[in-house]
PDB file of C-alpha atoms in Angstrom:
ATOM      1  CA  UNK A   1       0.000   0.000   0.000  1.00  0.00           C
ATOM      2  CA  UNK A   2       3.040   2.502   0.839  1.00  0.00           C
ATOM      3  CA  UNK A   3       4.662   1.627  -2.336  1.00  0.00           C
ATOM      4  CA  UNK A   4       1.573   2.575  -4.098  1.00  0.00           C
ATOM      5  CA  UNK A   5       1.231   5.728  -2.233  1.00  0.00           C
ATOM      6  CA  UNK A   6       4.780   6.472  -2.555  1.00  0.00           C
ATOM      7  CA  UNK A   7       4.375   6.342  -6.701  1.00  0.00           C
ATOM      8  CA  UNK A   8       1.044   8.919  -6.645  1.00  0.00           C
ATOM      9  CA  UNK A   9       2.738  11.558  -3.954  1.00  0.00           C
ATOM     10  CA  UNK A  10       6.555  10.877  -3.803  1.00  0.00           C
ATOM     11  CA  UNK A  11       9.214  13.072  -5.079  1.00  0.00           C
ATOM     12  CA  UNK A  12       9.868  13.491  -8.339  1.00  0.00           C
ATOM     13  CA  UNK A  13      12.859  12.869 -10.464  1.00  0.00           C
ATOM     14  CA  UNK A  14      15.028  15.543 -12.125  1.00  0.00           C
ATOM     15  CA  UNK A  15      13.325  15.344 -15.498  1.00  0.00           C
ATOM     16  CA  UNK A  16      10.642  16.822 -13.880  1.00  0.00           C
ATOM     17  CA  UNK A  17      12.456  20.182 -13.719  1.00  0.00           C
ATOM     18  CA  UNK A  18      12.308  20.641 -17.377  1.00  0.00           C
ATOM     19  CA  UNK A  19       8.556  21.200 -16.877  1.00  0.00           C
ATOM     20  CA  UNK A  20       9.073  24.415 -14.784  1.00  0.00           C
ATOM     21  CA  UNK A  21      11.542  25.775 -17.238  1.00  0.00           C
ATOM     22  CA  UNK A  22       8.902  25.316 -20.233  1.00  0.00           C
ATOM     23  CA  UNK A  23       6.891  26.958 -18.162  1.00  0.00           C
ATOM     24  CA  UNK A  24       8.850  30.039 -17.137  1.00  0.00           C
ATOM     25  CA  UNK A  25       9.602  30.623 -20.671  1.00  0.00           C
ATOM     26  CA  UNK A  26       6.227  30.914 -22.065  1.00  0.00           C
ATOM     27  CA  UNK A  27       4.787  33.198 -19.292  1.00  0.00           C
ATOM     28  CA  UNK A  28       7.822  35.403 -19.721  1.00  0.00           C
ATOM     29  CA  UNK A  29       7.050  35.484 -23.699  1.00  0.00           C
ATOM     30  CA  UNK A  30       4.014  36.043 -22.698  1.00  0.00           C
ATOM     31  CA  UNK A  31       4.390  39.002 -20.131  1.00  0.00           C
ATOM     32  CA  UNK A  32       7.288  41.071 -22.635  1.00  0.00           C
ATOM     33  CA  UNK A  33       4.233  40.607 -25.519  1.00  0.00           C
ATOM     34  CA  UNK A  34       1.764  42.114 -22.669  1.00  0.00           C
ATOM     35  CA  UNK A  35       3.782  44.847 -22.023  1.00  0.00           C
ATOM     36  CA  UNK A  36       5.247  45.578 -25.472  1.00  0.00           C
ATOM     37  CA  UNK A  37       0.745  46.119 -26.765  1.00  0.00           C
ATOM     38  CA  UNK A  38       0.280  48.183 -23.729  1.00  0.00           C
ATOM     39  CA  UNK A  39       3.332  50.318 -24.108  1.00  0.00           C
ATOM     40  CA  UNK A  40       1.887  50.659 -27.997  1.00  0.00           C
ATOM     41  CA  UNK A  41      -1.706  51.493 -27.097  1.00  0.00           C
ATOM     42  CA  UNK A  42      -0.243  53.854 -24.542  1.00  0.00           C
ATOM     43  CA  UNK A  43       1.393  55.412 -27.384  1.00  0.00           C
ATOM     44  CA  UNK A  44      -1.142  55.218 -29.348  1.00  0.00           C
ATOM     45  CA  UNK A  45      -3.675  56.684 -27.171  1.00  0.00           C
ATOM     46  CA  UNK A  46      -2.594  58.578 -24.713  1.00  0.00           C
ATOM     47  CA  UNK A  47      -4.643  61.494 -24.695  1.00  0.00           C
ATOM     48  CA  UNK A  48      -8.155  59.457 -23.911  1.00  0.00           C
ATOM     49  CA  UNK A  49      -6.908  56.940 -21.100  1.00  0.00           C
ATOM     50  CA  UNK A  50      -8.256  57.058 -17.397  1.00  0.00           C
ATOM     51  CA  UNK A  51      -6.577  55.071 -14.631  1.00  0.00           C
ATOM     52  CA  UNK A  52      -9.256  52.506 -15.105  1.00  0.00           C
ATOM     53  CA  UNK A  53      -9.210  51.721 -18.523  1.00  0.00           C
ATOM     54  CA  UNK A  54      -5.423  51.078 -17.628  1.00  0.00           C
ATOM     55  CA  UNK A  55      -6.049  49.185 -14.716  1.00  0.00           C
ATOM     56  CA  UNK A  56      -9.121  46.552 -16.647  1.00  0.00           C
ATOM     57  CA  UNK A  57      -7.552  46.643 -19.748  1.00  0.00           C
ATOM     58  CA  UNK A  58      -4.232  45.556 -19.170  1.00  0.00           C
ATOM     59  CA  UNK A  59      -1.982  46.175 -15.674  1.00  0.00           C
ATOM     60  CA  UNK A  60      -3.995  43.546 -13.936  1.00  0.00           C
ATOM     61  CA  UNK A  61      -3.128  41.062 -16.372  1.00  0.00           C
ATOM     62  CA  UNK A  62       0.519  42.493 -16.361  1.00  0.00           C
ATOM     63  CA  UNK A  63       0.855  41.833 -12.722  1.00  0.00           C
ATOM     64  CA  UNK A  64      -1.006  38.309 -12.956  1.00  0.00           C
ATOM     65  CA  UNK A  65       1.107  36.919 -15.778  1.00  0.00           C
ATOM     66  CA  UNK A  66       4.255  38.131 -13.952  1.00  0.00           C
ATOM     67  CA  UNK A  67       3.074  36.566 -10.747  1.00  0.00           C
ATOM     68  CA  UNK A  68       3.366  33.142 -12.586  1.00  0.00           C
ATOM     69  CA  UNK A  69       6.232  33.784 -14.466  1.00  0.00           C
ATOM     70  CA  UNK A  70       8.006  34.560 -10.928  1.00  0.00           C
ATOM     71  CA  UNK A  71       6.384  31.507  -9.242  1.00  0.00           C
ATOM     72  CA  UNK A  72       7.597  28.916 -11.935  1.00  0.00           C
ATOM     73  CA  UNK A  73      11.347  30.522 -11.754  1.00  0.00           C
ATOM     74  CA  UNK A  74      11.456  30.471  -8.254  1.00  0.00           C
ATOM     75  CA  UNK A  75      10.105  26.673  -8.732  1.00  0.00           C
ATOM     76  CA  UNK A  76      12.661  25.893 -11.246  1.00  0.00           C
ATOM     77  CA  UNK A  77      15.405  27.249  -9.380  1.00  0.00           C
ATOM     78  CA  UNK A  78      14.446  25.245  -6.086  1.00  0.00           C
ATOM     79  CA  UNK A  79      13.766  21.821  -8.284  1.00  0.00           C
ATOM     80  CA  UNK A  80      17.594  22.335  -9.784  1.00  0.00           C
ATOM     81  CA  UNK A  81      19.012  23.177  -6.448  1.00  0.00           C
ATOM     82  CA  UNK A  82      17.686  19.893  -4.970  1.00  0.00           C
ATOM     83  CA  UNK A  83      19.452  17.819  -7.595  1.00  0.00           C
ATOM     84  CA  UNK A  84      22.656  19.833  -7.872  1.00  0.00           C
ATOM     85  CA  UNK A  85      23.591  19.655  -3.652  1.00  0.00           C
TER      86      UNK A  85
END
């Protein structure tokens, strides 16, 4: 029963790592494309933007998609430590 318990919830091997990495990358490609289309409709627009048209259409999603990206690097970077010592 522990061995079957032990395959669901144990500890992972290093390959598992590489999932974290895949991970970080694509949030980060996805949080520089974020910014980079609000930077260019703040350009763009500049003259006819209130705090919360920034705030719904874009800053919230900013700080969400960083929030991830941060959470899988700090991940990855504790999976590789645990292999490496």
């Amino acid at each position: 029963m522990f061995e079957l318990l032990k395959a669901f919830f144990g500890p992972l091997d290093k390959n598992a790592c590489v999932y974290f990495f895949f991970i970080t990358v694509i949030f980060f490609i996805i949080f520089v494309v974020l910014l980079l289309s609000e930077l260019i409709f703040l350009i763009r627009n500049y003259k006819y933007i209130t705090f919360t048209a920034l705030y719904n259409g874009g800053y919230s999603y900013l700080f969400n998609i960083f929030l991830v990206y941060l959470t899988n690097r700090m991940l990855f970077t504790m999976c590789s430590k645990i292999y490496t010592a």
